[in-house]
Amino acid sequence: MINWEDIDTKGRSSGQIKVKCPACIDRRTNKRDKSLSVNLNTGRAKCHYCDEVSFRESEETESPVEYKLPVQTWKNYTTLSDKVVKWFKESRNISQSTLIDCRITEENYYQPQLNKKVNNIVFNYFEGETIVNKKYRSGDKKFTQSAGTKNIFYGINDIIDADEVYIVEGEMDKLALWEIGIKNAVSVPNGANDNDDVWKNSEKYIKNIQKFYIATDCDKKGQELSEKIAQRLGRWRCLRIEFKNKDANDDLMEGRDVLEKSISSPKRYAVSGTFRVDDLYPSILDLYDNGLPETISPKREYFGDLKEIFSTMRGHLVTGTGIPSHGKSNFVDWYVLNIVNDYNLKASFFSPEHSPMELHQTSFIQKFTGKPFFENTYGVEKVTKAEIEKYRDWANERIYLTGPEGNESPTWGWLLNKFKEQMYSFGIDVFVIDAFNKVLFDRRGNKLDLINECLTELTSFAQRNNVIIFLIAHPTKMQKNESGVYACPTLYDVAGSADFRNQTHDGFTIYRYFGDPDKGTTEGTEFINMKTKYGFQGKIGESISFNYHKPSGRYYAKGIPFSTECLIDKPDPNTPQQASESLWNVEGDEDDEIPF
C-alpha cells in the first residue's frame, strides 16, 4: 500500500491527476509512465501497473471504531492444494487464475458448527494491503469468520476509481463475475442480511460511483436485499441483474455464456424518469393479474377502519395539519411506529419540538409497550427495564432521530442532505419533518415562492428515492364559531400557502373535540382525510374517531379497548382489556404538551 504522503500531487488539492507510482517506478523500464491515477477529491489512488492503492486519511473528527485484525499471515498461503483447486473448477467452474487473482487461501481453522478444526477455504477481506476480516468456508458449507473484525464489502480494492460497480450476495458470485472478466464487483459480507455498519465502513469507496448493478440472488431474500440496496444507493442510479438461475455462480456453472447473457440484460428500477412501454411492461401485467398496488396503512386493530378512508404509498409526500394541542404530532408518531413494524421499514424523525431527544424516545417507548414510562398512571404500571431493552432491540436499526450539531443550522438544504446520508448509511424508508416552520429556507425571497420551491423539492425527493415523507404543518389561527369552538382546519388553511394542499400527494387533519357533559357528548380525536392522490387510497372528506390513551400516548379507534401488549406482540385473547373512561383522552388544558 502506498503512503499518501509519498504521492507527488503537483501541489493540487482537487481534481484527478496521473503521476508516477512510487511503489513500482524504480523497477519499471519506462520511467516516464504515469501509471498512478489519483483522485484528489475522494482521496483515493490506484496504480494501473502494479495495482497498489493509497488512501488519504479522513479529516472526520468522529472517533473511529476500534476493530480487531485477523492474523496477517495470508502470504503463507500462496499455493492452494490440488484438492481445493479441483473442487473450485469442477464444482463451481472457477479457474485457478481467478483464485490467485482474488487471493483465495486455505487454512485449518475451528468451525463452531462442527465443534472442531477443519480445512477451510478462506476469503480474505482486504482493505488496501491489510486483511480486515477472514471468512472461512468448510467443505460441507459451514461458515465462520474472524471475531470483532471490520464489516466491509468483499473485494473493496477492486472498485477503487470505478465508475460502475456490481454488487453480489456472496463471495462465490464475486469470483464468478471475475471469471468472465468483470472485476469491478463487491459482495455483501453476510449473505442476504443488510447491515448498516457495512455501508458506513465502505462509504468512502462507493459514494462517488455513478452506476450500480444490483446482482443479488433471485430468490425471495435476494430480491428483498436488492430493494434495500437500491433504496440506500438511490434507485435512479441502480440497475437490477436477474439471473437465469438463483445467482451468478449458478449461471456460471451452467455455462459462461449463460452468465454473460444474464449480465448483459439489466433492468431499471421503478423510479421517475423516462421509460418505454417495455420498461414498464412487467409491472403493467402485474397490475392486470393482481389488481391495484398495496397501499400502506397500519395493520393493527387499534386503527379500526382507517385504511378504508386513508392510506399512503411509497414516493408520496404526506402533509398533516391540526390546531396546536390537538395531537397531530403524537398521532403521526404512533402511525409511523406501526407502519415501521408492519412493513419492516426504517424511519427518521426530525422533530425539534421533541427536545431533548431522549425524552422523544421515552414517548416512543410508551407507545411501543402501551405503558407509561415514568410512573404508574391511572392504574397502569410503568414499563420495566426488560421492556425498555425489548424496545431498544427492536428500534436500534429502525428508529432514528435527526438534529443539527455544533454550528449547523437546520435549513432545507441541510435537512435533505442529511436525509440522503441516512438513506445510504441506514436505508431509511420514512422521513418525518415536525414541523415545516422549524426548518429555515436556504435563501431570502418571496415567501410564497420559497414555500412552493420547498414543497416541489420534497415531492420530488419522495418520488426519486421511493420514500414516504410525513410533513407536519401548522394552520393559521382558526376562527371560533358561535359556540366558541375552533373550526376544523383543512390543508388550504396551512400557514403560508395553498400549495400545502396543491403539492402534497396525501394529507389529513387531526381535530380534537372536547366533550360537554351537559350535552351528553364525549371527548375524542378525529382523523379526517383531506387528500389522497388516488381513489383506491381512501375517501376524501371521511373520518375516523379515536380515543387518546393517557398512560401510553396511543390512539385507539372508538369502540376498541386499550391494551398493554407490546407493539410487536400478538394480542393474547385470554388477557382482559380495560376501557375505563378515566384512561381516555386528555384534560382540557390548551397548554398541555402531550399530545403536541
Coordinates of C-alpha atoms in Angstrom, one line a residue:
M1 CA 0.0 0.0 0.0
I2 CA 1.3 3.5 -1.0
N3 CA 1.6 6.2 1.7
W4 CA -0.4 9.2 0.6
E5 CA 2.4 11.5 1.6
D6 CA 4.7 9.7 -1.0
I7 CA 2.5 10.7 -3.9
D8 CA 3.6 13.8 -5.9
T9 CA 0.2 15.7 -6.1
K10 CA 1.8 18.6 -8.0
G11 CA 0.6 21.0 -5.3
R12 CA -3.0 20.4 -6.3
S13 CA -5.8 19.8 -3.8
S14 CA -8.7 18.9 -6.1
G15 CA -9.4 17.1 -9.4
Q16 CA -7.9 14.0 -10.9
I17 CA -4.3 13.6 -12.0
K18 CA -1.9 10.9 -13.2
V19 CA 1.6 10.7 -11.7
K20 CA 4.4 8.2 -11.4
C21 CA 3.8 5.4 -9.0
P22 CA 6.3 5.5 -6.1
A23 CA 5.7 1.8 -5.5
C24 CA 6.9 0.5 -8.9
I25 CA 8.6 3.3 -10.8
D26 CA 12.1 2.0 -9.7
R27 CA 11.6 -1.4 -11.4
R28 CA 9.8 0.0 -14.5
T29 CA 11.5 0.0 -17.9
N30 CA 9.5 3.1 -18.9
K31 CA 10.5 5.6 -16.2
R32 CA 8.2 8.2 -17.7
D33 CA 5.0 6.2 -17.4
K34 CA 2.4 7.9 -15.1
S35 CA 0.5 4.8 -14.1
L36 CA -0.9 6.1 -10.8
S37 CA -4.4 7.6 -11.0
V38 CA -5.0 10.0 -8.2
N39 CA -8.5 11.4 -7.3
L40 CA -7.8 14.3 -5.0
N41 CA -11.5 14.9 -4.3
T42 CA -12.0 11.5 -2.8
G43 CA -8.5 10.9 -1.5
R44 CA -8.0 7.6 -3.4
A45 CA -5.3 6.4 -5.8
K46 CA -4.6 3.2 -7.7
C47 CA -1.7 2.1 -9.9
H48 CA -2.8 0.5 -13.1
Y49 CA 0.6 -1.3 -13.5
C50 CA 1.2 -2.8 -10.0
D51 CA -2.3 -2.5 -8.6
E52 CA -1.1 -0.8 -5.4
V53 CA -3.6 1.6 -3.8
S54 CA -3.5 4.6 -1.5
F55 CA -6.0 6.4 0.7
R56 CA -5.8 9.9 2.2
E57 CA -6.5 9.9 5.9
S58 CA -10.1 11.0 6.7
E59 CA -10.4 14.5 8.1
E60 CA -13.6 13.5 10.1
T61 CA -13.5 14.3 13.8
E62 CA -15.7 11.4 14.8
S63 CA -13.8 8.8 16.9
P64 CA -13.1 5.7 14.8
V65 CA -14.5 2.4 15.8
E66 CA -11.8 0.1 17.1
Y67 CA -11.7 -3.3 15.2
K68 CA -9.6 -6.4 15.7
L69 CA -7.4 -7.5 12.9
P70 CA -7.1 -11.2 11.9
V71 CA -3.6 -12.6 12.0
Q72 CA -1.9 -11.1 8.9
T73 CA -0.5 -14.5 7.6
W74 CA -2.1 -14.7 4.2
K75 CA 1.2 -14.6 2.4
N76 CA 2.0 -18.1 3.8
Y77 CA -0.8 -19.5 1.7
T78 CA 0.2 -18.6 -1.8
T79 CA -0.2 -22.2 -3.1
L80 CA -3.6 -23.9 -2.9
S81 CA -3.8 -27.7 -2.6
D82 CA -4.8 -29.7 -5.7
K83 CA -7.9 -30.8 -3.9
V84 CA -9.2 -27.2 -3.4
V85 CA -8.3 -26.1 -7.0
K86 CA -10.0 -29.1 -8.4
W87 CA -13.1 -28.5 -6.3
F88 CA -13.4 -24.9 -7.5
K89 CA -13.1 -25.9 -11.1
E90 CA -15.3 -29.0 -11.1
S91 CA -17.9 -27.8 -8.6
R92 CA -18.0 -24.1 -9.3
N93 CA -16.4 -23.6 -12.7
I94 CA -13.9 -21.2 -11.2
S95 CA -10.4 -21.3 -12.5
Q96 CA -7.1 -21.3 -10.6
S97 CA -6.1 -18.0 -12.1
T98 CA -9.2 -16.4 -10.6
L99 CA -8.4 -17.9 -7.2
I100 CA -4.9 -16.5 -7.3
D101 CA -6.1 -13.1 -8.5
C102 CA -8.7 -12.9 -5.7
R103 CA -6.2 -14.2 -3.1
I104 CA -8.2 -17.2 -2.0
T105 CA -6.3 -19.3 0.6
E106 CA -7.0 -22.4 2.7
E107 CA -6.4 -22.8 6.4
N108 CA -7.0 -25.3 9.2
Y109 CA -9.4 -23.4 11.4
Y110 CA -12.0 -24.1 14.1
Q111 CA -15.6 -24.3 12.8
P112 CA -18.1 -23.7 15.7
Q113 CA -20.9 -25.6 13.9
L114 CA -18.7 -28.7 13.6
N115 CA -17.1 -28.2 17.0
K116 CA -13.6 -28.9 15.6
K117 CA -10.8 -27.7 13.4
V118 CA -11.2 -28.5 9.7
N119 CA -9.6 -27.4 6.5
N120 CA -11.4 -24.3 5.1
I121 CA -11.4 -22.1 2.0
V122 CA -10.6 -18.6 3.2
F123 CA -12.0 -15.4 1.7
N124 CA -9.6 -12.7 2.7
Y125 CA -11.2 -9.3 3.1
F126 CA -8.5 -6.8 2.1
E127 CA -8.6 -3.1 2.6
G128 CA -5.5 -1.9 0.9
E129 CA -2.9 -4.4 1.9
T130 CA -4.5 -5.1 5.3
I131 CA -6.7 -8.1 5.9
V132 CA -9.6 -6.6 7.9
N133 CA -11.6 -9.9 8.0
K134 CA -11.4 -13.5 7.1
K135 CA -14.4 -15.6 6.2
Y136 CA -13.9 -19.4 6.5
R137 CA -15.9 -22.0 4.5
S138 CA -15.6 -25.7 5.2
G139 CA -16.1 -28.4 2.7
D140 CA -19.7 -29.0 3.8
K141 CA -20.6 -25.4 3.6
K142 CA -20.2 -24.3 7.2
F143 CA -19.2 -20.7 7.7
T144 CA -17.5 -18.6 10.4
Q145 CA -15.3 -15.5 10.4
S146 CA -12.8 -13.7 12.5
A147 CA -14.3 -12.3 15.6
G148 CA -14.6 -8.5 16.2
T149 CA -13.4 -7.5 12.8
K150 CA -14.4 -4.8 10.4
N151 CA -17.6 -5.4 8.4
I152 CA -16.9 -4.3 4.8
F153 CA -17.6 -5.4 1.3
Y154 CA -15.6 -8.3 -0.1
G155 CA -13.4 -7.1 -2.9
I156 CA -13.4 -3.4 -1.9
N157 CA -10.0 -2.8 -3.5
D158 CA -11.3 -3.8 -6.9
I159 CA -13.7 -0.9 -7.2
I160 CA -11.3 2.0 -6.5
D161 CA -11.7 4.6 -9.2
A162 CA -14.5 2.6 -10.9
D163 CA -17.5 4.5 -12.4
E164 CA -19.7 1.4 -12.3
V165 CA -19.9 -1.4 -9.7
Y166 CA -21.6 -4.7 -9.4
I167 CA -22.9 -5.8 -6.0
V168 CA -23.5 -9.5 -5.4
E169 CA -24.7 -11.6 -2.5
G170 CA -21.8 -13.9 -1.9
E171 CA -18.1 -14.4 -2.4
M172 CA -18.6 -17.2 -4.9
D173 CA -20.7 -14.8 -7.0
K174 CA -17.9 -12.2 -6.9
L175 CA -15.4 -14.9 -8.2
A176 CA -18.0 -15.9 -10.9
L177 CA -18.0 -12.4 -12.2
W178 CA -14.2 -12.2 -12.1
E179 CA -14.2 -15.4 -14.2
I180 CA -16.0 -13.6 -17.1
G181 CA -13.8 -10.5 -16.9
I182 CA -15.9 -8.3 -14.5
K183 CA -13.5 -7.2 -11.8
N184 CA -15.4 -4.1 -10.6
A185 CA -17.6 -6.2 -8.2
V186 CA -18.1 -6.5 -4.5
S187 CA -20.0 -8.9 -2.3
V188 CA -22.0 -8.1 0.8
P189 CA -20.3 -10.0 3.7
N190 CA -23.3 -11.5 5.4
G191 CA -25.5 -13.0 2.7
A192 CA -29.0 -11.5 2.4
N193 CA -28.6 -9.5 5.6
D194 CA -28.4 -5.8 5.1
N195 CA -26.2 -4.4 7.9
D196 CA -25.7 -0.6 8.5
D197 CA -22.1 -0.9 9.5
V198 CA -21.1 -2.4 6.2
W199 CA -22.3 0.7 4.4
K200 CA -20.7 3.1 6.8
N201 CA -17.4 1.3 6.7
S202 CA -17.4 1.2 2.8
E203 CA -18.9 4.7 2.2
K204 CA -15.7 6.4 1.1
Y205 CA -15.1 3.8 -1.6
I206 CA -18.6 3.9 -3.2
K207 CA -20.1 7.4 -2.5
N208 CA -18.9 8.8 -5.9
I209 CA -19.8 5.8 -8.1
Q210 CA -22.2 6.7 -10.8
K211 CA -24.0 3.4 -11.5
F212 CA -24.6 0.2 -9.6
Y213 CA -25.7 -3.2 -10.9
I214 CA -27.5 -5.0 -8.2
A215 CA -26.8 -8.7 -8.8
T216 CA -28.1 -10.3 -5.6
D217 CA -29.7 -13.7 -5.7
C218 CA -33.0 -14.2 -7.5
D219 CA -34.8 -15.9 -4.6
K220 CA -37.2 -14.0 -2.2
K221 CA -34.4 -12.9 0.2
G222 CA -32.2 -11.8 -2.6
Q223 CA -35.0 -9.8 -4.2
E224 CA -35.7 -8.1 -0.8
L225 CA -32.0 -7.4 -0.4
S226 CA -31.8 -5.8 -3.9
E227 CA -34.7 -3.5 -3.0
K228 CA -32.9 -2.4 0.2
I229 CA -29.6 -1.8 -1.5
A230 CA -31.3 0.2 -4.3
Q231 CA -33.1 2.2 -1.6
R232 CA -29.8 3.1 0.1
L233 CA -27.9 4.0 -3.1
G234 CA -30.7 5.8 -4.9
R235 CA -32.8 3.8 -7.3
W236 CA -32.1 6.3 -10.1
R237 CA -28.5 5.1 -10.4
C238 CA -29.2 1.4 -9.9
L239 CA -29.9 -1.4 -12.4
R240 CA -31.1 -4.9 -11.5
I241 CA -29.4 -8.0 -12.8
E242 CA -31.8 -11.0 -13.0
F243 CA -30.0 -14.4 -13.4
K244 CA -31.4 -17.4 -15.2
N245 CA -30.6 -19.5 -12.1
K246 CA -30.5 -18.5 -8.5
D247 CA -27.3 -16.5 -8.6
A248 CA -24.2 -15.6 -10.6
N249 CA -22.3 -18.7 -9.7
D250 CA -25.2 -21.0 -10.6
D251 CA -25.3 -19.3 -14.0
L252 CA -21.6 -19.8 -14.5
M253 CA -21.9 -23.5 -13.6
E254 CA -24.4 -23.9 -16.4
G255 CA -22.0 -22.1 -18.8
R256 CA -20.0 -18.9 -19.2
D257 CA -22.4 -17.8 -21.9
V258 CA -25.4 -18.2 -19.6
L259 CA -23.8 -15.8 -17.0
E260 CA -22.7 -13.3 -19.7
K261 CA -26.3 -13.2 -21.1
S262 CA -27.8 -12.5 -17.7
I263 CA -25.3 -9.7 -17.0
S264 CA -25.9 -8.1 -20.4
S265 CA -29.7 -7.6 -19.8
P266 CA -30.0 -5.3 -16.7
K267 CA -33.4 -3.8 -15.9
R268 CA -34.3 -0.4 -14.5
Y269 CA -35.8 0.0 -11.0
A270 CA -39.2 1.8 -11.0
V271 CA -38.3 5.5 -10.4
S272 CA -39.2 8.7 -12.0
G273 CA -37.6 9.3 -15.4
T274 CA -38.1 8.4 -19.0
F275 CA -39.4 4.9 -19.7
R276 CA -40.6 2.9 -22.7
V277 CA -43.6 0.6 -22.5
D278 CA -41.2 -2.3 -22.5
D279 CA -39.5 -0.9 -19.4
L280 CA -42.8 -1.0 -17.5
Y281 CA -44.4 -4.0 -19.2
P282 CA -43.9 -6.5 -16.3
S283 CA -45.4 -4.0 -13.9
I284 CA -48.3 -3.4 -16.2
L285 CA -49.0 -7.2 -16.4
D286 CA -48.7 -7.4 -12.6
L287 CA -51.4 -4.8 -12.3
Y288 CA -53.6 -6.7 -14.8
D289 CA -53.1 -10.1 -13.0
N290 CA -53.1 -8.9 -9.4
G291 CA -55.0 -5.6 -9.3
L292 CA -54.1 -2.3 -7.7
P293 CA -50.9 -2.0 -5.7
E294 CA -50.9 -2.4 -2.0
T295 CA -51.1 0.8 -0.1
I296 CA -49.5 1.5 3.3
S297 CA -51.6 1.8 6.5
P298 CA -51.3 0.4 10.0
K299 CA -52.5 -3.2 10.2
R300 CA -53.2 -3.4 13.9
E301 CA -56.8 -3.5 15.1
Y302 CA -56.1 -0.3 17.1
F303 CA -56.8 1.8 14.0
G304 CA -60.2 0.3 13.2
D305 CA -61.3 1.0 9.6
L306 CA -58.7 3.8 9.0
K307 CA -57.3 2.0 5.9
E308 CA -60.8 2.2 4.3
I309 CA -60.7 6.0 4.3
F310 CA -56.9 6.8 4.2
S311 CA -53.6 5.1 3.2
T312 CA -50.4 6.2 1.6
M313 CA -47.7 4.8 -0.8
R314 CA -44.0 4.9 -1.3
G315 CA -42.9 8.0 -3.2
H316 CA -45.5 10.2 -1.5
L317 CA -45.4 13.5 0.5
V318 CA -48.0 13.3 3.2
T319 CA -48.9 16.6 4.9
G320 CA -50.7 16.5 8.3
T321 CA -52.2 19.6 10.0
G322 CA -54.2 20.4 13.0
I323 CA -54.8 23.1 15.7
P324 CA -51.9 23.2 18.3
S325 CA -52.5 20.8 21.2
H326 CA -54.9 18.7 19.1
G327 CA -52.4 15.8 18.8
K328 CA -51.2 15.8 15.2
S329 CA -47.5 15.1 16.1
N330 CA -48.4 12.5 18.6
F331 CA -50.7 10.7 16.1
V332 CA -48.1 10.8 13.4
D333 CA -45.5 9.2 15.8
W334 CA -48.0 6.4 16.6
Y335 CA -48.9 5.9 13.0
V336 CA -45.3 5.7 11.8
L337 CA -44.2 3.3 14.6
N338 CA -47.0 1.0 13.4
I339 CA -46.1 1.1 9.7
V340 CA -42.4 0.6 10.5
N341 CA -43.3 -2.6 12.4
D342 CA -46.0 -3.8 10.0
Y343 CA -44.0 -3.3 6.7
N344 CA -40.4 -3.8 8.0
L345 CA -39.4 -0.2 7.4
K346 CA -37.0 2.3 8.9
A347 CA -37.9 5.8 9.9
S348 CA -36.0 9.1 10.7
F349 CA -37.7 11.8 12.7
F350 CA -36.7 15.5 12.5
S351 CA -38.6 16.9 15.5
P352 CA -37.1 19.9 17.2
E353 CA -40.2 20.3 19.2
H354 CA -39.5 17.0 20.9
S355 CA -36.3 18.0 22.7
P356 CA -34.2 16.6 24.2
M357 CA -34.1 13.5 22.1
E358 CA -34.1 11.1 24.9
L359 CA -37.5 12.4 26.0
H360 CA -38.7 11.8 22.5
Q361 CA -37.5 8.2 22.8
T362 CA -39.5 7.8 26.1
S363 CA -42.6 8.8 24.2
F364 CA -41.8 6.0 21.6
I365 CA -41.2 3.5 24.4
Q366 CA -44.7 4.3 25.9
K367 CA -46.3 3.7 22.5
F368 CA -44.3 0.6 21.9
T369 CA -45.2 -1.0 25.2
G370 CA -48.6 0.5 25.9
K371 CA -47.4 1.6 29.3
P372 CA -46.3 4.9 30.9
F373 CA -42.5 5.5 31.2
F374 CA -42.1 7.5 34.4
E375 CA -44.6 6.3 36.9
N376 CA -47.7 4.2 37.4
T377 CA -50.6 6.1 36.0
Y378 CA -54.4 5.5 36.0
G379 CA -53.8 2.0 37.3
V380 CA -51.4 1.1 34.5
E381 CA -47.9 0.1 35.7
K382 CA -44.9 1.8 34.2
V383 CA -42.6 0.0 31.9
T384 CA -39.9 -2.3 33.2
K385 CA -36.3 -2.2 32.2
A386 CA -36.7 -5.5 30.4
E387 CA -39.4 -3.8 28.3
I388 CA -37.1 -0.9 27.6
E389 CA -34.5 -3.3 26.5
K390 CA -37.0 -5.0 24.2
Y391 CA -37.8 -1.6 22.6
R392 CA -34.0 -1.0 22.2
D393 CA -33.5 -4.3 20.4
W394 CA -36.4 -3.5 18.1
A395 CA -35.8 0.2 17.5
N396 CA -32.0 0.3 17.3
E397 CA -31.9 -0.2 13.5
R398 CA -35.4 1.0 12.8
I399 CA -35.9 4.4 14.5
Y400 CA -33.5 7.3 14.0
L401 CA -33.6 10.8 15.3
T402 CA -32.2 13.7 13.3
G403 CA -30.9 17.1 14.6
P404 CA -28.2 19.7 13.9
E405 CA -24.9 19.6 15.8
G406 CA -22.4 22.2 16.7
N407 CA -22.9 25.3 14.5
E408 CA -25.2 23.6 11.9
S409 CA -28.4 25.4 11.0
P410 CA -31.5 23.4 10.2
T411 CA -32.0 24.6 6.7
W412 CA -33.9 22.7 4.0
G413 CA -30.6 22.1 2.1
W414 CA -29.0 20.7 5.3
L415 CA -32.0 18.5 6.1
L416 CA -32.4 17.0 2.6
N417 CA -28.6 16.3 2.5
K418 CA -28.9 14.6 5.9
F419 CA -31.8 12.5 4.6
K420 CA -29.6 11.5 1.6
E421 CA -26.8 10.4 4.0
Q422 CA -29.3 8.5 6.1
M423 CA -30.7 6.7 3.1
Y424 CA -27.2 5.5 2.3
S425 CA -26.0 4.7 5.8
F426 CA -29.2 3.3 7.3
G427 CA -31.6 2.5 4.4
I428 CA -34.3 4.9 5.7
D429 CA -37.8 4.5 4.1
V430 CA -39.9 7.0 6.0
F431 CA -38.9 10.6 7.0
V432 CA -40.9 12.7 9.5
I433 CA -40.5 16.5 9.5
D434 CA -42.1 18.1 12.5
A435 CA -42.8 20.8 11.8
F436 CA -42.4 22.8 8.5
N437 CA -41.8 26.1 10.3
K438 CA -38.9 24.6 12.2
V439 CA -36.7 24.4 9.1
L440 CA -35.1 27.5 7.6
F441 CA -35.1 28.5 4.0
D442 CA -31.7 28.5 2.3
R443 CA -32.1 31.9 0.8
R444 CA -34.2 35.1 1.1
G445 CA -37.1 35.8 -1.2
N446 CA -40.8 35.9 -1.6
K447 CA -42.3 33.5 1.0
L448 CA -44.9 32.0 -1.4
D449 CA -42.1 31.2 -3.9
L450 CA -39.9 29.7 -1.2
I451 CA -42.7 27.5 0.1
N452 CA -43.6 26.4 -3.4
E453 CA -39.9 25.5 -4.2
C454 CA -39.5 23.7 -0.9
L455 CA -42.7 21.6 -1.4
T456 CA -41.7 20.8 -5.0
E457 CA -38.3 19.6 -3.8
L458 CA -40.0 17.5 -1.1
T459 CA -42.4 15.8 -3.5
S460 CA -39.5 15.2 -6.0
F461 CA -37.3 13.8 -3.2
A462 CA -40.0 11.3 -2.2
Q463 CA -40.6 10.2 -5.7
R464 CA -36.9 10.0 -6.8
N465 CA -36.0 8.0 -3.7
N466 CA -39.2 5.9 -3.3
V467 CA -39.6 7.1 0.3
I468 CA -42.5 8.5 2.3
I469 CA -42.2 11.9 3.8
F470 CA -44.6 12.9 6.6
L471 CA -44.7 16.7 6.9
I472 CA -46.4 18.3 9.9
A473 CA -47.6 21.9 9.1
H474 CA -49.4 24.3 11.5
P475 CA -52.5 26.1 10.2
T476 CA -53.2 29.7 10.5
K477 CA -55.2 30.8 13.6
M478 CA -58.7 29.4 13.1
Q479 CA -61.8 31.3 13.9
K480 CA -64.2 30.2 16.5
N481 CA -67.9 29.6 15.8
E482 CA -70.8 30.9 17.9
S483 CA -70.3 28.1 20.4
G484 CA -66.7 29.2 20.9
V485 CA -65.3 26.1 19.1
Y486 CA -62.5 26.4 16.6
A487 CA -63.3 25.4 13.0
C488 CA -61.5 22.3 11.7
P489 CA -58.6 23.4 9.5
T490 CA -58.0 22.0 6.0
L491 CA -54.8 21.8 4.0
Y492 CA -55.8 25.1 2.4
D493 CA -55.6 26.6 5.9
V494 CA -51.9 25.7 6.5
A495 CA -50.0 28.9 7.2
G496 CA -48.2 30.4 4.3
S497 CA -49.6 28.9 1.1
A498 CA -52.4 26.9 -0.6
D499 CA -49.6 24.8 -2.1
F500 CA -49.6 22.6 1.0
R501 CA -52.9 21.3 -0.5
N502 CA -51.9 21.5 -4.1
Q503 CA -48.5 19.9 -4.0
T504 CA -48.8 17.2 -1.4
H505 CA -49.8 13.7 -2.6
D506 CA -51.8 12.8 0.6
G507 CA -52.9 14.8 3.6
F508 CA -55.0 14.8 6.7
T509 CA -56.2 16.8 9.7
I510 CA -56.1 15.8 13.3
Y511 CA -59.0 17.5 15.1
R512 CA -59.7 17.1 18.8
Y513 CA -63.2 17.7 20.0
F514 CA -64.0 18.5 23.7
G515 CA -66.8 16.7 25.4
D516 CA -69.6 18.5 27.1
P517 CA -71.2 16.6 29.9
D518 CA -74.3 18.9 29.9
K519 CA -74.9 18.0 26.3
G520 CA -74.0 14.3 26.7
T521 CA -71.1 14.5 24.3
T522 CA -67.7 12.8 24.9
E523 CA -64.1 13.9 24.1
G524 CA -62.2 12.4 21.3
T525 CA -59.9 12.9 18.3
E526 CA -60.9 12.9 14.6
F527 CA -58.7 11.8 11.8
I528 CA -60.0 13.4 8.6
N529 CA -58.8 12.5 5.1
M530 CA -58.1 15.9 3.4
K531 CA -56.5 14.4 0.3
T532 CA -55.4 11.1 -1.2
K533 CA -53.7 11.1 -4.6
Y534 CA -55.5 8.0 -6.0
G535 CA -59.1 6.9 -5.4
F536 CA -58.1 3.5 -4.2
Q537 CA -56.1 5.1 -1.3
G538 CA -59.2 6.2 0.6
K539 CA -62.2 8.5 0.7
I540 CA -61.5 12.2 0.8
G541 CA -63.6 14.0 3.4
E542 CA -64.4 11.0 5.5
S543 CA -63.1 10.5 9.1
I544 CA -62.4 8.0 11.9
S545 CA -62.9 8.8 15.6
F546 CA -60.1 7.9 18.1
N547 CA -59.7 7.9 21.8
Y548 CA -56.4 9.0 23.2
H549 CA -54.9 6.8 25.9
K550 CA -53.3 8.9 28.5
P551 CA -50.8 6.4 30.0
S552 CA -49.2 5.3 26.7
G553 CA -49.8 8.1 24.2
R554 CA -51.5 5.7 21.9
Y555 CA -54.7 6.2 19.8
Y556 CA -57.4 3.6 19.6
A557 CA -60.4 3.8 17.2
K558 CA -63.6 4.4 19.0
G559 CA -65.0 1.1 20.4
I560 CA -61.7 -0.6 20.6
P561 CA -60.4 -1.2 24.2
F562 CA -56.9 -0.2 25.1
S563 CA -54.2 -2.9 25.6
T564 CA -50.8 -3.1 27.3
E565 CA -49.5 -5.5 24.7
C566 CA -46.2 -4.7 23.1
L567 CA -46.4 -3.4 19.6
I568 CA -44.5 -6.4 18.2
D569 CA -46.6 -9.0 20.2
K570 CA -49.7 -10.6 19.0
P571 CA -52.8 -10.0 21.2
D572 CA -53.5 -12.5 23.9
P573 CA -57.2 -13.4 23.7
N574 CA -57.1 -14.5 27.4
T575 CA -55.9 -11.1 28.6
P576 CA -58.8 -8.9 29.8
Q577 CA -58.8 -5.5 28.1
Q578 CA -59.5 -2.4 30.1
A579 CA -61.6 0.5 28.9
S580 CA -62.2 2.8 31.9
E581 CA -63.2 6.3 30.6
S582 CA -60.8 7.8 33.1
L583 CA -57.9 6.5 31.0
W584 CA -59.1 8.1 27.7
N585 CA -58.2 11.4 26.1
V586 CA -56.6 14.4 27.7
E587 CA -57.8 17.0 30.1
G588 CA -59.0 20.3 28.6
D589 CA -55.8 22.2 29.1
E590 CA -54.8 24.1 25.9
D591 CA -51.2 24.3 27.2
D592 CA -50.8 20.6 27.8
E593 CA -47.8 19.4 25.8
I594 CA -49.0 15.9 25.3
P595 CA -50.3 15.4 22.7
F596 CA -48.4 18.2 20.9

